[in-house]
Coordinates of C-alpha atoms and ligand atoms in Angstrom, one line a residue:
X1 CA 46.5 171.2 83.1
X2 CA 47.9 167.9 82.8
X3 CA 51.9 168.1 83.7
X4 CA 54.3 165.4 82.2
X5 CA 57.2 164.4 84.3
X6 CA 58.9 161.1 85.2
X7 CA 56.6 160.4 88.6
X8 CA 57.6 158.3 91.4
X9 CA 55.0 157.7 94.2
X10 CA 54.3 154.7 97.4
X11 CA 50.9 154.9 96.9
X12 CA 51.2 151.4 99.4
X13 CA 53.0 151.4 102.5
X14 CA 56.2 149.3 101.9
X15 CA 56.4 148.3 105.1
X16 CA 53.5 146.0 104.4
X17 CA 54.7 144.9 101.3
X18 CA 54.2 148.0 98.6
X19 CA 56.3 148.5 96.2
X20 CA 57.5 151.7 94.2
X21 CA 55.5 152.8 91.3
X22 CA 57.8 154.7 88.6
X23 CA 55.9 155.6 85.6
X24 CA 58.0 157.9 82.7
X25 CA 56.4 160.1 80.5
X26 CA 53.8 159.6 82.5
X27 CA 50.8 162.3 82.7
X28 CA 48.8 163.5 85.1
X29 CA 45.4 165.8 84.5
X30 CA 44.5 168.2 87.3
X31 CA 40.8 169.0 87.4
X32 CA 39.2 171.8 89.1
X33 CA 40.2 172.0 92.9
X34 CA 43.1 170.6 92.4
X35 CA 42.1 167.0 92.1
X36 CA 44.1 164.2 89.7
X37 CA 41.5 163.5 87.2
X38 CA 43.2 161.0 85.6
X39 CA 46.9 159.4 85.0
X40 CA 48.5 157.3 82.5
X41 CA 51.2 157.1 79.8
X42 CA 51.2 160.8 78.8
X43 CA 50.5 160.2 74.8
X44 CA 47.1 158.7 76.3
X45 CA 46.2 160.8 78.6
X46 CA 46.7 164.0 76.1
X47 CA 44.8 162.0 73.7
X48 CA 41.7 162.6 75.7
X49 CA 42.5 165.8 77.0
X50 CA 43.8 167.7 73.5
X51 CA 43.2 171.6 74.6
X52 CA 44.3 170.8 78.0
X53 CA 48.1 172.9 78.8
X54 CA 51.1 170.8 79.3
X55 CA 53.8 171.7 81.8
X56 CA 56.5 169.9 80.5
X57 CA 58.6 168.8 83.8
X58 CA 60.4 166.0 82.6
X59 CA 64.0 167.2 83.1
X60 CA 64.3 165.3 86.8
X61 CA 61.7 163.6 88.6
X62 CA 58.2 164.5 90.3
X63 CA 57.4 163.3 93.8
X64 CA 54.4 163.9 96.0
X65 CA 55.2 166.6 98.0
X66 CA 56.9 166.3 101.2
X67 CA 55.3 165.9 104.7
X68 CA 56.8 166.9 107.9
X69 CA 55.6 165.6 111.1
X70 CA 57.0 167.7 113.2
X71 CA 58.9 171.3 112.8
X72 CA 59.3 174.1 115.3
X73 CA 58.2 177.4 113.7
X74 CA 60.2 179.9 115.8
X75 CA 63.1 177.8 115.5
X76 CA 64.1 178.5 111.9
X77 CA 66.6 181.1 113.2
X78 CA 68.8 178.8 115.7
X79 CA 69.1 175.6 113.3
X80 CA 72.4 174.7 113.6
X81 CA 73.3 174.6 117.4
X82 CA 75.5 172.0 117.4
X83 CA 77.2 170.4 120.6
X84 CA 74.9 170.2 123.4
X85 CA 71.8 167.3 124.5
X86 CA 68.4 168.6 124.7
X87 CA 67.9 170.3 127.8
X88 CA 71.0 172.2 127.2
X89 CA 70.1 173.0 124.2
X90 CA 66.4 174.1 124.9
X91 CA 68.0 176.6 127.6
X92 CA 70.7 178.1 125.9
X93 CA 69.2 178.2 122.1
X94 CA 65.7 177.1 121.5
X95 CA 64.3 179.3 124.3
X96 CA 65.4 182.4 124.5
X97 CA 65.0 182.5 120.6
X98 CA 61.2 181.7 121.7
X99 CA 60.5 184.4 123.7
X100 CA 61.5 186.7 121.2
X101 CA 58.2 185.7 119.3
X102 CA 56.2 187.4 122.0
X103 CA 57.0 190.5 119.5
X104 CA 54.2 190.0 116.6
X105 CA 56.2 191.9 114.4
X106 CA 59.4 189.5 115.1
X107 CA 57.0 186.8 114.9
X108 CA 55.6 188.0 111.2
X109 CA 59.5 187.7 109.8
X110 CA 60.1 184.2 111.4
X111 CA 56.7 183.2 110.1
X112 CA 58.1 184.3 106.5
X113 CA 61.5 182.4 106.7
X114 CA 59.7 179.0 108.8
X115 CA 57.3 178.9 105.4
X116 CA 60.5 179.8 102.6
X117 CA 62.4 177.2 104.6
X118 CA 59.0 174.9 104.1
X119 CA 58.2 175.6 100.2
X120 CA 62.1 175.9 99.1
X121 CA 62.5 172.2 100.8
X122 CA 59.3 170.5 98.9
X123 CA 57.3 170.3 102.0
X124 CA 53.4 170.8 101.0
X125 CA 52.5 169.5 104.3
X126 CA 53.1 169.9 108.1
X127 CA 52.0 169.6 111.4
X128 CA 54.2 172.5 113.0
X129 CA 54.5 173.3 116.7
X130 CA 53.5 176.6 117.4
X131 CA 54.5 179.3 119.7
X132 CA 53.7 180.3 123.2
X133 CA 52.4 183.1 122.3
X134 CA 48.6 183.2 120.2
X135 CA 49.5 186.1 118.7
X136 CA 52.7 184.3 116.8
X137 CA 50.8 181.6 116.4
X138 CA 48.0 183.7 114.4
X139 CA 51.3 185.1 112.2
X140 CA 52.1 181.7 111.6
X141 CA 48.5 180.5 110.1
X142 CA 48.3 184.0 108.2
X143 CA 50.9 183.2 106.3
X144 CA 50.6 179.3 105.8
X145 CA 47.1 180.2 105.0
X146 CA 48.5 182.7 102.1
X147 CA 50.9 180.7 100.5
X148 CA 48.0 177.8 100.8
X149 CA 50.3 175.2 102.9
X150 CA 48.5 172.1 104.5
X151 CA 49.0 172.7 108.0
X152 CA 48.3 171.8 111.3
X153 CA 49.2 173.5 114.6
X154 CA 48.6 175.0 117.7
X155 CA 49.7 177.2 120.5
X156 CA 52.4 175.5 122.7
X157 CA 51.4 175.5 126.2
X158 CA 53.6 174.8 129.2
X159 CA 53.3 176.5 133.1
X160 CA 56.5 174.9 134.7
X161 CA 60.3 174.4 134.3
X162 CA 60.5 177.4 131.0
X163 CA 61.8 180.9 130.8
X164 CA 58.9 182.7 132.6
X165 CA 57.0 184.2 129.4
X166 CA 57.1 181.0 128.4
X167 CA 54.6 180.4 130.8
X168 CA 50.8 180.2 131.0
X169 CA 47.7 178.8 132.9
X170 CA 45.5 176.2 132.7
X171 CA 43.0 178.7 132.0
X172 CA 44.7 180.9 130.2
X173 CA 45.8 177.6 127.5
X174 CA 42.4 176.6 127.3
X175 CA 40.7 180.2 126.2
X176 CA 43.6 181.0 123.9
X177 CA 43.3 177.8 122.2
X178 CA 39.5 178.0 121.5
X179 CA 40.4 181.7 120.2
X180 CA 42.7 180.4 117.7
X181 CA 41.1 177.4 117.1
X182 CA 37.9 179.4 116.2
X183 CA 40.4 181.7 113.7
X184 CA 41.9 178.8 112.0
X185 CA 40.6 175.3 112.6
X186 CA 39.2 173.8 109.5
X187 CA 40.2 177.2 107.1
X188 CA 41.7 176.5 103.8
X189 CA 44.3 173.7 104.4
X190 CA 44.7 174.3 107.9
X191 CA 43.9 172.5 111.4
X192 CA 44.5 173.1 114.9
X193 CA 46.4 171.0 117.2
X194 CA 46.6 170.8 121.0
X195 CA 50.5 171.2 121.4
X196 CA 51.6 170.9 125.2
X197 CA 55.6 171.1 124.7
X198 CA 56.4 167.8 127.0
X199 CA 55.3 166.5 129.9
X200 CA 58.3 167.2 131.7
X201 CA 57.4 171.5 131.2
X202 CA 52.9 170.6 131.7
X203 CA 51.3 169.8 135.2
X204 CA 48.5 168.0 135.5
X205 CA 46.3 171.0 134.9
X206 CA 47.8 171.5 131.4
X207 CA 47.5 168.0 130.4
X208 CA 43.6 168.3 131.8
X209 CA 43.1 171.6 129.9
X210 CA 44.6 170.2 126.7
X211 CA 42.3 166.8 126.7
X212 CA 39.1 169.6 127.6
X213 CA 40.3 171.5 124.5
X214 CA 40.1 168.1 122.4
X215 CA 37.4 167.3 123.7
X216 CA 35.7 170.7 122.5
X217 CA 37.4 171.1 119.1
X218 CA 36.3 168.8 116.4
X219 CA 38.3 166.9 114.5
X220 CA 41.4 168.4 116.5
X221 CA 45.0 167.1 116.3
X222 CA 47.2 166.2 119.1
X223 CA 51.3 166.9 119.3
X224 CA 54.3 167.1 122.0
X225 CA 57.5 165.1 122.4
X226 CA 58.3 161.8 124.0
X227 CA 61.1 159.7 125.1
X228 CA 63.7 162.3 123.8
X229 CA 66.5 161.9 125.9
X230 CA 67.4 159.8 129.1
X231 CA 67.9 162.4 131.4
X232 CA 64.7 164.2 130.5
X233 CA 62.6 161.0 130.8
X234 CA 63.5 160.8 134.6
X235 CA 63.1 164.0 135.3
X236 CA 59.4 163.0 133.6
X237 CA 58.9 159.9 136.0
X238 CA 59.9 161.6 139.0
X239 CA 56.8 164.1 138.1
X240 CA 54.3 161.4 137.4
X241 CA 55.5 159.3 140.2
X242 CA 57.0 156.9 138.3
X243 CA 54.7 156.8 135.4
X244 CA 56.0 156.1 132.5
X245 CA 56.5 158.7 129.4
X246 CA 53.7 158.3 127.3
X247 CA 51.5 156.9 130.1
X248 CA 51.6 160.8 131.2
X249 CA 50.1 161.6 128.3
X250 CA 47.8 158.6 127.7
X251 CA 46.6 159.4 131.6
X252 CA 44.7 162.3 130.6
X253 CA 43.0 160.7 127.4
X254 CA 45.6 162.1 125.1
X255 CA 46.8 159.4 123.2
X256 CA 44.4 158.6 120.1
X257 CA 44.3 158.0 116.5
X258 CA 44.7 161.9 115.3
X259 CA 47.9 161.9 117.9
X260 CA 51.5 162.3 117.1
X261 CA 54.1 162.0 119.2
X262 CA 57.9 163.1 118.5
X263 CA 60.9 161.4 119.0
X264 CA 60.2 158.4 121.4
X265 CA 64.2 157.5 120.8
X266 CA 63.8 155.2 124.1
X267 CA 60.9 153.4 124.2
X268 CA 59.3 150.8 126.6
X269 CA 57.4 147.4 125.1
X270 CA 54.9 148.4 127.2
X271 CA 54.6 152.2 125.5
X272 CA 54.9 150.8 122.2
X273 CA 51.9 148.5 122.9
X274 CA 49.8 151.7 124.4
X275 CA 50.5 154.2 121.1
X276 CA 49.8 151.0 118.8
X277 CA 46.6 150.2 120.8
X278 CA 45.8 154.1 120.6
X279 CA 46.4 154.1 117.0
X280 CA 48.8 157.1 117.6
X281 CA 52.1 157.6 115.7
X282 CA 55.4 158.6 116.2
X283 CA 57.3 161.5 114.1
X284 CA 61.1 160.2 113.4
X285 CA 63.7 163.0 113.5
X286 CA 66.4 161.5 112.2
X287 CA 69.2 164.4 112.1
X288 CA 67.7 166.2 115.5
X289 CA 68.6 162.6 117.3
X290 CA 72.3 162.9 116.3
X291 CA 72.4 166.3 116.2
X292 CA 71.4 166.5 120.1
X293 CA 72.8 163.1 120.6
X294 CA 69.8 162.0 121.8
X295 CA 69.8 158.3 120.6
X296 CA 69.2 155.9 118.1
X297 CA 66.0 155.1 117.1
X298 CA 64.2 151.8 117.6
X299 CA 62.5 151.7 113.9
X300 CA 62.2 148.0 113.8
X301 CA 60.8 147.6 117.6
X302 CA 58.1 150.2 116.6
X303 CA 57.5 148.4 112.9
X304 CA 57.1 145.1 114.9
X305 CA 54.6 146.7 117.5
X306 CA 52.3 148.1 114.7
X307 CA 53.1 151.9 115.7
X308 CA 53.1 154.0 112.4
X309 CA 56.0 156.3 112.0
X310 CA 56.2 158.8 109.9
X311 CA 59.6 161.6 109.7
X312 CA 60.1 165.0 111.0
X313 CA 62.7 167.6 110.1
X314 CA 62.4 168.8 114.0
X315 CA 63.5 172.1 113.0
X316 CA 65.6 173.9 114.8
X317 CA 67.5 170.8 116.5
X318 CA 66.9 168.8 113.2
X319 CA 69.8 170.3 110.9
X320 CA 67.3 171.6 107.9
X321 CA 64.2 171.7 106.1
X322 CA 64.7 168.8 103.7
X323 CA 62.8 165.6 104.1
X324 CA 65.3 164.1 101.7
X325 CA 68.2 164.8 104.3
X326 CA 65.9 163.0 106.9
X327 CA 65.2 160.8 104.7
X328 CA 68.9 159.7 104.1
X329 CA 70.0 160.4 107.9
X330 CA 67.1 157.4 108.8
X331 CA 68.5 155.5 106.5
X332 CA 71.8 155.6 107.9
X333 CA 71.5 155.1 111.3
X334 CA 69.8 151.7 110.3
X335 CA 72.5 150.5 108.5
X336 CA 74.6 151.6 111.9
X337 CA 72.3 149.9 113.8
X338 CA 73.6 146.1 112.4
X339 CA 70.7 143.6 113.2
X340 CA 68.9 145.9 115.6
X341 CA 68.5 148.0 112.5
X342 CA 65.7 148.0 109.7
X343 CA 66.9 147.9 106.2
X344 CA 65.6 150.8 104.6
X345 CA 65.4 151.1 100.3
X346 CA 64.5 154.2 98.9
X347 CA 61.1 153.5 98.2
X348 CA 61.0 153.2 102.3
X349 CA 62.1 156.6 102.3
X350 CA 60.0 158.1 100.1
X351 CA 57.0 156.5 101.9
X352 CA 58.5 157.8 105.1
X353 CA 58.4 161.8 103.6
X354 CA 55.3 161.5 102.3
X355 CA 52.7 158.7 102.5
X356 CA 53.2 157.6 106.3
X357 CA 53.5 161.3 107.0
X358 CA 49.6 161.7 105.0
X359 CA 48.4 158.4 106.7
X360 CA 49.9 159.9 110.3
X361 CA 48.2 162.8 109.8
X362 CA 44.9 161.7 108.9
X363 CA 45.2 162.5 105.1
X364 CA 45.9 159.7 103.2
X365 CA 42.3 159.8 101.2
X366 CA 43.7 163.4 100.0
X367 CA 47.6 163.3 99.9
X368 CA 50.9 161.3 100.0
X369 CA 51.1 160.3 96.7
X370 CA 49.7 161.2 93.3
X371 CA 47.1 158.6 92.7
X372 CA 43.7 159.4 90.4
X373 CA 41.2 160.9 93.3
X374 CA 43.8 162.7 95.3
X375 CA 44.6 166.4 95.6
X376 CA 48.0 167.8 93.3
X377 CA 50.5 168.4 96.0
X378 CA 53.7 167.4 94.7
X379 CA 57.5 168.3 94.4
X380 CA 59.4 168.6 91.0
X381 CA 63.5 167.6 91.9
X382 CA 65.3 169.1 88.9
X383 CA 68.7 169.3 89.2
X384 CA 71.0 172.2 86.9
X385 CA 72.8 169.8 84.2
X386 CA 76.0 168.8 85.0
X387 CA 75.0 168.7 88.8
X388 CA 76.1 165.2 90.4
X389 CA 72.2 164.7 91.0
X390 CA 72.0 165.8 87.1
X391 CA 74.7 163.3 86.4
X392 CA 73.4 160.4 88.8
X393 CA 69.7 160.3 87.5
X394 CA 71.3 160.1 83.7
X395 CA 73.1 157.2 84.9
X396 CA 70.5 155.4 87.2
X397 CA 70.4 151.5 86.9
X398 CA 66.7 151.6 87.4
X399 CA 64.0 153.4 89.0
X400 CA 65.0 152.5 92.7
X401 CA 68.4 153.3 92.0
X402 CA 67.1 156.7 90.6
X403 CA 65.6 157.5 93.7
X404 CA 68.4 156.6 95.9
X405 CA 70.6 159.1 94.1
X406 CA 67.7 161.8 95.0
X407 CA 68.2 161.1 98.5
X408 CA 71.5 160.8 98.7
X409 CA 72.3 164.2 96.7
X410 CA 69.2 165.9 96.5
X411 CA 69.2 169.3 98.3
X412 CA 67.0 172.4 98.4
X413 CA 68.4 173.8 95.4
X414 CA 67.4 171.2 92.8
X415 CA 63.6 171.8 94.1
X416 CA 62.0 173.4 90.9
X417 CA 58.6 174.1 91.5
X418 CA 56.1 172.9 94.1
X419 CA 52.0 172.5 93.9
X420 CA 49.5 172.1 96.6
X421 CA 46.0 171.1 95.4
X422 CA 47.1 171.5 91.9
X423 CA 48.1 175.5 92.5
X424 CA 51.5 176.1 92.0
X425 CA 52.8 177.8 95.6
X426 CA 54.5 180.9 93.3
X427 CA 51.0 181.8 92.9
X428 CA 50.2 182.4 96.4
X429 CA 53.2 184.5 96.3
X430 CA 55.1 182.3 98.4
X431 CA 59.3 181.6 97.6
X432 CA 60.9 180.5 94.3
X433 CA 64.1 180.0 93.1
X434 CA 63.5 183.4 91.5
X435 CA 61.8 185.4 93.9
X436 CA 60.8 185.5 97.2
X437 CA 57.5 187.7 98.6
Ligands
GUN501 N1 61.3 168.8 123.9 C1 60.6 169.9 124.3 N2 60.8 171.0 123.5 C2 61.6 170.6 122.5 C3 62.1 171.2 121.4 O1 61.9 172.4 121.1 N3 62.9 170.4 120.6 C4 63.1 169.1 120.8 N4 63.9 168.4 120.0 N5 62.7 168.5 121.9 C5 61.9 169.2 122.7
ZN502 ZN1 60.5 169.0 118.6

C-alpha cells in the first residue's frame, strides 16, 4: 500500500532543537508488518512501486498516531466531574465507579468504550492504568489485543486508605501480577506494567512487592502518580516520615528508565534531579490539572533538569480522549504561566502527543513519527468541508500555522481513519465513524 496524504511528523525532539517536517503529496509505502518501506514525493515513490494500491488521504493532514501516557481505563464513564480537587474527587467519583469493575461483565463494556474513546481520538498508543481487579484487567488486554492497540498496563494495586474492594495484599499483588503478566506481557502490541495507584494508598509492602514483580518480569514498565496535589503530598510525607514524593518511590528501586510518573504538578529540585538521574519521565495532564485544580505545571523547571515529558489525557479527571485537547490545554497554561512558562509552537505539541510519548515509553525505534524503518501507526485529521478546521487548513500561512489550526479546532470527529503497524484499526473490528463493533 503506499497512502498519499499531506504528512506532518517531529521525527526530532524540538526541545533540542528539531524542527517540523511537512511534506505534501508526500507518499509513504507500507511493507509487510506494517513497516514504512520507503517515503518521498508521492510521484516518486509510485514510480517505483507501480502495482502498489493508493489510499488517497490527502483531503486534511496525516500525523503519527497519538500516544497517551497515562489514561484510567475504568474511568471512561465519570469524565466530566467537574468541581472538586483530587481526593475529593477520587472518593466521590473515580472510586466507587472502580469498584463496579469487580463485575467482568461491567468490566467487558467499559473495556469497549475506554478503547472507542482511544481509536475515535487517534490514540494508537497507551500506557493505561489498569483496574484493581485482574479479571478487568484481562477484559481490558482482550480487547486492546483485538483491535491491535499498543498498550501497556497493569493491575492497580493499593492495601490502604481505598474503598475496601479496592484493596489487596502484598501477596495477593504480587501473584496476580505474574498471572496477568504471564497472559499478556510481550503479546501482540502489548506490555505489562507494575501500577501501584500512589504512594499515599501503597505501604511499604506494596512498594516492595511491586520492585519484586520488576524485578521478575522482563522488560516490565513502571506507572503511578506523583506530586498531584498539595494536600495529598503531605499526607505522602507524613507516611514516609518526611520523605519526599518521588523518594517513596525511588526508595524501593522504582524509579528507572522504563518508569513513568504522572502529574508531578509540584515538584522539588531535588526530585527533578532524582527522575532525570533515573532516566524516568513524567506524563503531563494538561486538562486533569485544571480540571481538579491541581496546579500548574513546571514544564520549563523539568525541560531545564533533563526530565523527559511526554502528555496524558488522564482520563477520567482529564476532560477527554484527544491528545490535541491536551495538546492545546499545555499550550495554554504556558502562555499563562508569563516567564515561568515555556513557549510552546505546534510542532512542540505534536512532539509532545506522539514522539516524547514513543521515546517515554521506550518506543521510539518503532513509533512516534512516520520515518522509513518505523511501524505505520498514524492518524488521518480530515475535517467535513466547510468545517472551521476545513476552512482553517485552506487558509493556513504555512505548515506550522496548519498545525496550529489542528490543535486549536481539531476534535474527535474530524479523525478519519486510524492505522497501527500499517493495519487500518476498522479491520480489527474496532470503532469508525461508521460503525462501531
Ligand atoms: N491519584 C491516585 N489515583 C488517581 C486517579 O485516579 N486520578 C488522578 N488524577 N490522580 C490519582
Ligand atoms: Zn491518573
Amino acid at each position: 500500500m503506499i497512502i498519499r496524504a499531506t504528512v506532518l511528523d517531529t521525527p526530532d525532539d524540538p526541545f533540542a532543537g528539531g524542527v517540523l517536517r511537512a511534506e505534501d503529496d508526500c507518499g509513504i509505502l507500507v511493507e509487510q508488518a506494517g513497516v514504512i518501506g520507503e517515503r518521498g514525493p508521492f510521484a516518486s515513490v509510485r514510480a517505483d512501486h507501480p502495482e502498489e494500491e493508493v489510499v488517497d488521504l490527502r483531503d486534511g493532514v496525516l500525523l503519527p498516531g497519538l500516544v497517551d501516557t497515562h489514561v484510567h481505563f475504568p474511568q471512561v464513564r465519570v469524565i466530566g466531574g467537574l468541581g472538586m480537587p483530587l481526593l475529593d474527587w477520587l472518593d466521590e467519583c473515580a472510586l466507587p465507579e472502580e469498584v463496579r469493575l469487580r463485575d467482568v461483565d461491567y468490566a467487558r463494556e467499559v473495556a469497549r468504550d475506554f478503547m472507542t474513546g482511544l481509536v475515535d481520538a487517534g490514540t494508537t498508543t497507551a500506557l493505561v492504568f489498569g483496574s484493581h481487579f485482574a479479571g478487568a484487567v484481562d477484559a481490558m488486554f482482550e480487547a486492546a489485543d483485538r483491535w491491535g492497540l499498543r498498550i501497556t498496563a497493569g493491575l492497580v494495586t493499593s492495601d490502604r486508605i481505598l474503598p475496601d474492594p479496592l484493596l489487596t495484599t502484598p501477596e495477593r499483588a504480587y501473584e496476580e501480577t505474574a498471572g496477568l503478566a504471564a497472559r499478556w506481557h510481550g503479546k501482540g502490541r502489548l506490555r505489562y506494567a507494575v501500577t501501584p495507584r500512589f504512594s499515599l494508598s501503597a505501604s511499604e509492602g506494596i512498594l516492595e512487592a511491586c520492585a519484586a514483580s520488576l524485578a521478575a518480569l522482563d522488560g516490565a514498565w513502571f506507572t503511578s502518580h506523583v506530586n498531584e496535589n498539595l494536600r495529598e503530598i503531605a499526607e505522602v510525607g507524613a507516611l514516609f516520615d518526611g520523605a519526599s514524593y518521588v523518594d517513596s518511590y525511588d526508595r524501593f528501586g522504582l524509579l528507572t528508565v522504563r518508569s513513568l510518573l504522572a502529574h508531578n504538578v509540584h515538584p522539588t529540585d531535588a526530585e527533578l534531579a532524582t527522575l532525570a538521574a533515573r532516566g524516568s519521565a513524567v506524563a503531563h495532564c494538561p486538562t486533569s490539572n485544571a480540571a481538579l485544580g491541581s496546579g500548574l505545571f513546571p514544564l520549563r523547571r523539568h525541560v531545564e533538569s533533563g526530565v523527559h515529558v511526554a502528555l496524558g489525557s488522564d482520563v477520567g479527571a482529564g476532560t477527554g480522549f484527544s491528545m490535541l485537547k491536551e495538546g492545546l490545554q499545555a499550550y495554554f497554561l504556558q502562555r499563562l504561566l508569563g516567564e515561568q512558562g515555556m513557549p510552546l509552537t505546534s510542532t512542540h505539541l505534536l512532539w509532545l502527543a506522539t514522539g516524547a510519548g514513543a521515546r517515554a515509553l521506550g518506543l521510539a525505534e518503532e513509533i512516534g513519527d512516520l520515518s522509513v524503518g518505523k511501524q505505520l501507526d498514524a492518524v488521518w485529521v480530515t475535517p467535513e468541508a466547510g468545517d472551521p478546521l476545513a476552512v482553517g487548513l485552506a487558509n493556513a500561512r504555512c505548515a506550522e500555522d496548519a498545525l496550529s489550526k489542528v490543535f486549536a479546532l481539531g476534535t474527535t470527529s474530524d479523525v478519519g481513519g486510524v492505522w497501527v503497524g500499517g493495519e487500518p484499526i476498522t479491520a480489527r473490528g474496532g470503532p469508525s465513524r461508521t460503525g462501531r463493533e
